[in-house]
């Protein structure tokens, strides 16, 4: 079983790094050979009440809210890993047209979604 910060956790985080990512429709120097379909992932986060309290104070006094930023970054990393895993399961080696969205579901629930098109690419000759 993988432990956070352990070798297995690092291996799991980098398992799908071979899947190229881009927000554009093309990857420079490559040709899209086959489109394999839409891939998507989402993460829903509940924000802890003490973080909400700290966020409220930041709203009053100004400044960045590091606890929210860290949770959003972790969730974005998670959905990108899931996107890559979905593409890998389809036999893709790239995802084009990626879009990441952040939404507030309620006052203390945030959702991050990612979508893109899984493709097979090869270098231009």
PDB file of C-alpha atoms in Angstrom:
ATOM      1  CA  UNK A   1       0.000   0.000   0.000  1.00  0.00           C
ATOM      2  CA  UNK A   2       1.320   3.456  -0.890  1.00  0.00           C
ATOM      3  CA  UNK A   3       2.019   5.967   1.823  1.00  0.00           C
ATOM      4  CA  UNK A   4       1.928   9.698   1.262  1.00  0.00           C
ATOM      5  CA  UNK A   5       5.467  10.894   0.671  1.00  0.00           C
ATOM      6  CA  UNK A   6       6.772   7.335   0.209  1.00  0.00           C
ATOM      7  CA  UNK A   7       8.335   5.777  -2.887  1.00  0.00           C
ATOM      8  CA  UNK A   8       5.043   4.124  -3.902  1.00  0.00           C
ATOM      9  CA  UNK A   9       3.193   7.448  -3.640  1.00  0.00           C
ATOM     10  CA  UNK A  10       5.791   9.129  -5.873  1.00  0.00           C
ATOM     11  CA  UNK A  11       5.584   6.279  -8.375  1.00  0.00           C
ATOM     12  CA  UNK A  12       1.787   6.640  -8.447  1.00  0.00           C
ATOM     13  CA  UNK A  13       2.058  10.426  -8.959  1.00  0.00           C
ATOM     14  CA  UNK A  14       4.362   9.979 -11.970  1.00  0.00           C
ATOM     15  CA  UNK A  15       2.765   6.830 -13.428  1.00  0.00           C
ATOM     16  CA  UNK A  16       1.090   8.686 -16.296  1.00  0.00           C
ATOM     17  CA  UNK A  17       3.707  11.384 -16.956  1.00  0.00           C
ATOM     18  CA  UNK A  18       4.222   9.964 -20.476  1.00  0.00           C
ATOM     19  CA  UNK A  19       0.817  11.414 -21.439  1.00  0.00           C
ATOM     20  CA  UNK A  20       1.494  14.805 -23.050  1.00  0.00           C
ATOM     21  CA  UNK A  21      -0.882  17.630 -22.087  1.00  0.00           C
ATOM     22  CA  UNK A  22      -1.897  20.818 -23.846  1.00  0.00           C
ATOM     23  CA  UNK A  23      -4.713  23.337 -23.749  1.00  0.00           C
ATOM     24  CA  UNK A  24      -4.323  23.860 -27.490  1.00  0.00           C
ATOM     25  CA  UNK A  25      -5.675  21.707 -30.323  1.00  0.00           C
ATOM     26  CA  UNK A  26      -2.187  20.612 -31.463  1.00  0.00           C
ATOM     27  CA  UNK A  27       1.172  19.706 -29.979  1.00  0.00           C
ATOM     28  CA  UNK A  28       4.037  21.418 -31.856  1.00  0.00           C
ATOM     29  CA  UNK A  29       6.208  18.975 -33.785  1.00  0.00           C
ATOM     30  CA  UNK A  30       3.594  16.218 -33.617  1.00  0.00           C
ATOM     31  CA  UNK A  31       0.679  14.997 -35.696  1.00  0.00           C
ATOM     32  CA  UNK A  32      -2.553  13.647 -34.265  1.00  0.00           C
ATOM     33  CA  UNK A  33      -3.001  10.155 -35.687  1.00  0.00           C
ATOM     34  CA  UNK A  34      -6.223   9.253 -33.915  1.00  0.00           C
ATOM     35  CA  UNK A  35      -8.788  10.881 -31.655  1.00  0.00           C
ATOM     36  CA  UNK A  36      -9.901   8.471 -28.917  1.00  0.00           C
ATOM     37  CA  UNK A  37     -12.611  10.498 -27.222  1.00  0.00           C
ATOM     38  CA  UNK A  38     -13.372  12.837 -24.375  1.00  0.00           C
ATOM     39  CA  UNK A  39     -11.746  12.310 -20.993  1.00  0.00           C
ATOM     40  CA  UNK A  40     -12.853  14.085 -17.842  1.00  0.00           C
ATOM     41  CA  UNK A  41     -12.278  14.151 -14.097  1.00  0.00           C
ATOM     42  CA  UNK A  42     -13.545  16.073 -11.099  1.00  0.00           C
ATOM     43  CA  UNK A  43     -12.717  16.660  -7.467  1.00  0.00           C
ATOM     44  CA  UNK A  44     -15.119  18.043  -4.885  1.00  0.00           C
ATOM     45  CA  UNK A  45     -13.609  19.649  -1.791  1.00  0.00           C
ATOM     46  CA  UNK A  46     -15.240  20.462   1.504  1.00  0.00           C
ATOM     47  CA  UNK A  47     -13.499  23.359   3.218  1.00  0.00           C
ATOM     48  CA  UNK A  48     -12.773  23.033   6.939  1.00  0.00           C
ATOM     49  CA  UNK A  49     -14.562  25.564   9.182  1.00  0.00           C
ATOM     50  CA  UNK A  50     -11.291  26.837  10.694  1.00  0.00           C
ATOM     51  CA  UNK A  51      -9.989  27.527   7.211  1.00  0.00           C
ATOM     52  CA  UNK A  52     -13.237  29.383   6.521  1.00  0.00           C
ATOM     53  CA  UNK A  53     -12.614  31.480   9.632  1.00  0.00           C
ATOM     54  CA  UNK A  54      -9.083  32.294   8.435  1.00  0.00           C
ATOM     55  CA  UNK A  55     -10.455  33.100   4.982  1.00  0.00           C
ATOM     56  CA  UNK A  56     -13.008  35.447   6.522  1.00  0.00           C
ATOM     57  CA  UNK A  57     -10.264  37.292   8.364  1.00  0.00           C
ATOM     58  CA  UNK A  58      -8.278  37.566   5.133  1.00  0.00           C
ATOM     59  CA  UNK A  59     -11.364  39.052   3.451  1.00  0.00           C
ATOM     60  CA  UNK A  60     -11.457  41.725   6.148  1.00  0.00           C
ATOM     61  CA  UNK A  61      -7.711  42.452   6.340  1.00  0.00           C
ATOM     62  CA  UNK A  62      -6.638  41.453   2.825  1.00  0.00           C
ATOM     63  CA  UNK A  63      -4.041  38.988   1.602  1.00  0.00           C
ATOM     64  CA  UNK A  64      -3.822  35.554   0.050  1.00  0.00           C
ATOM     65  CA  UNK A  65      -5.384  32.488   1.648  1.00  0.00           C
ATOM     66  CA  UNK A  66      -2.636  29.875   1.495  1.00  0.00           C
ATOM     67  CA  UNK A  67      -4.773  27.055   2.926  1.00  0.00           C
ATOM     68  CA  UNK A  68      -7.347  27.416   0.112  1.00  0.00           C
ATOM     69  CA  UNK A  69      -4.615  27.787  -2.508  1.00  0.00           C
ATOM     70  CA  UNK A  70      -2.925  24.595  -1.304  1.00  0.00           C
ATOM     71  CA  UNK A  71      -6.180  22.621  -1.370  1.00  0.00           C
ATOM     72  CA  UNK A  72      -7.058  23.896  -4.843  1.00  0.00           C
ATOM     73  CA  UNK A  73      -3.590  23.028  -6.168  1.00  0.00           C
ATOM     74  CA  UNK A  74      -3.782  19.515  -4.695  1.00  0.00           C
ATOM     75  CA  UNK A  75      -7.235  19.005  -6.216  1.00  0.00           C
ATOM     76  CA  UNK A  76      -6.093  20.314  -9.613  1.00  0.00           C
ATOM     77  CA  UNK A  77      -3.104  17.942  -9.515  1.00  0.00           C
ATOM     78  CA  UNK A  78      -5.473  15.091  -8.660  1.00  0.00           C
ATOM     79  CA  UNK A  79      -7.866  15.760 -11.558  1.00  0.00           C
ATOM     80  CA  UNK A  80      -4.959  16.031 -14.000  1.00  0.00           C
ATOM     81  CA  UNK A  81      -3.648  12.642 -12.785  1.00  0.00           C
ATOM     82  CA  UNK A  82      -7.136  11.176 -13.247  1.00  0.00           C
ATOM     83  CA  UNK A  83      -7.395  12.739 -16.709  1.00  0.00           C
ATOM     84  CA  UNK A  84      -4.065  11.155 -17.667  1.00  0.00           C
ATOM     85  CA  UNK A  85      -5.156   7.772 -16.260  1.00  0.00           C
ATOM     86  CA  UNK A  86      -8.372   7.884 -18.322  1.00  0.00           C
ATOM     87  CA  UNK A  87      -6.421   8.746 -21.462  1.00  0.00           C
ATOM     88  CA  UNK A  88      -3.917   5.964 -20.788  1.00  0.00           C
ATOM     89  CA  UNK A  89      -6.778   3.465 -20.418  1.00  0.00           C
ATOM     90  CA  UNK A  90      -7.929   4.448 -23.924  1.00  0.00           C
ATOM     91  CA  UNK A  91      -4.420   3.912 -25.335  1.00  0.00           C
ATOM     92  CA  UNK A  92      -3.693   7.625 -25.779  1.00  0.00           C
ATOM     93  CA  UNK A  93      -0.307   9.258 -25.414  1.00  0.00           C
ATOM     94  CA  UNK A  94      -1.605  12.844 -25.276  1.00  0.00           C
ATOM     95  CA  UNK A  95      -4.581  14.980 -24.299  1.00  0.00           C
ATOM     96  CA  UNK A  96      -5.381  18.098 -26.308  1.00  0.00           C
ATOM     97  CA  UNK A  97      -7.819  20.925 -25.669  1.00  0.00           C
ATOM     98  CA  UNK A  98      -7.611  20.594 -21.895  1.00  0.00           C
ATOM     99  CA  UNK A  99      -9.867  22.848 -19.864  1.00  0.00           C
ATOM    100  CA  UNK A 100      -9.772  23.207 -16.072  1.00  0.00           C
ATOM    101  CA  UNK A 101     -12.682  24.841 -14.256  1.00  0.00           C
ATOM    102  CA  UNK A 102     -13.147  25.829 -10.606  1.00  0.00           C
ATOM    103  CA  UNK A 103     -16.671  26.203  -9.274  1.00  0.00           C
ATOM    104  CA  UNK A 104     -18.241  26.901  -5.906  1.00  0.00           C
ATOM    105  CA  UNK A 105     -20.996  24.366  -5.279  1.00  0.00           C
ATOM    106  CA  UNK A 106     -21.959  26.028  -1.997  1.00  0.00           C
ATOM    107  CA  UNK A 107     -20.253  28.292   0.515  1.00  0.00           C
ATOM    108  CA  UNK A 108     -17.929  25.562   1.758  1.00  0.00           C
ATOM    109  CA  UNK A 109     -17.821  23.125  -1.180  1.00  0.00           C
ATOM    110  CA  UNK A 110     -15.551  23.666  -4.173  1.00  0.00           C
ATOM    111  CA  UNK A 111     -15.381  21.595  -7.345  1.00  0.00           C
ATOM    112  CA  UNK A 112     -12.579  21.346  -9.892  1.00  0.00           C
ATOM    113  CA  UNK A 113     -13.304  19.726 -13.232  1.00  0.00           C
ATOM    114  CA  UNK A 114     -10.987  18.900 -16.110  1.00  0.00           C
ATOM    115  CA  UNK A 115     -11.733  17.713 -19.613  1.00  0.00           C
ATOM    116  CA  UNK A 116      -9.908  17.197 -22.863  1.00  0.00           C
ATOM    117  CA  UNK A 117      -9.628  14.952 -25.898  1.00  0.00           C
ATOM    118  CA  UNK A 118      -7.486  11.824 -25.664  1.00  0.00           C
ATOM    119  CA  UNK A 119      -5.399  11.333 -28.803  1.00  0.00           C
ATOM    120  CA  UNK A 120      -2.562   9.292 -30.247  1.00  0.00           C
ATOM    121  CA  UNK A 121       0.247  11.493 -31.537  1.00  0.00           C
ATOM    122  CA  UNK A 122       3.512  10.863 -33.330  1.00  0.00           C
ATOM    123  CA  UNK A 123       6.437  13.154 -34.186  1.00  0.00           C
ATOM    124  CA  UNK A 124       6.382  14.935 -37.536  1.00  0.00           C
ATOM    125  CA  UNK A 125       8.787  13.388 -40.021  1.00  0.00           C
TER     126      UNK A 125
END
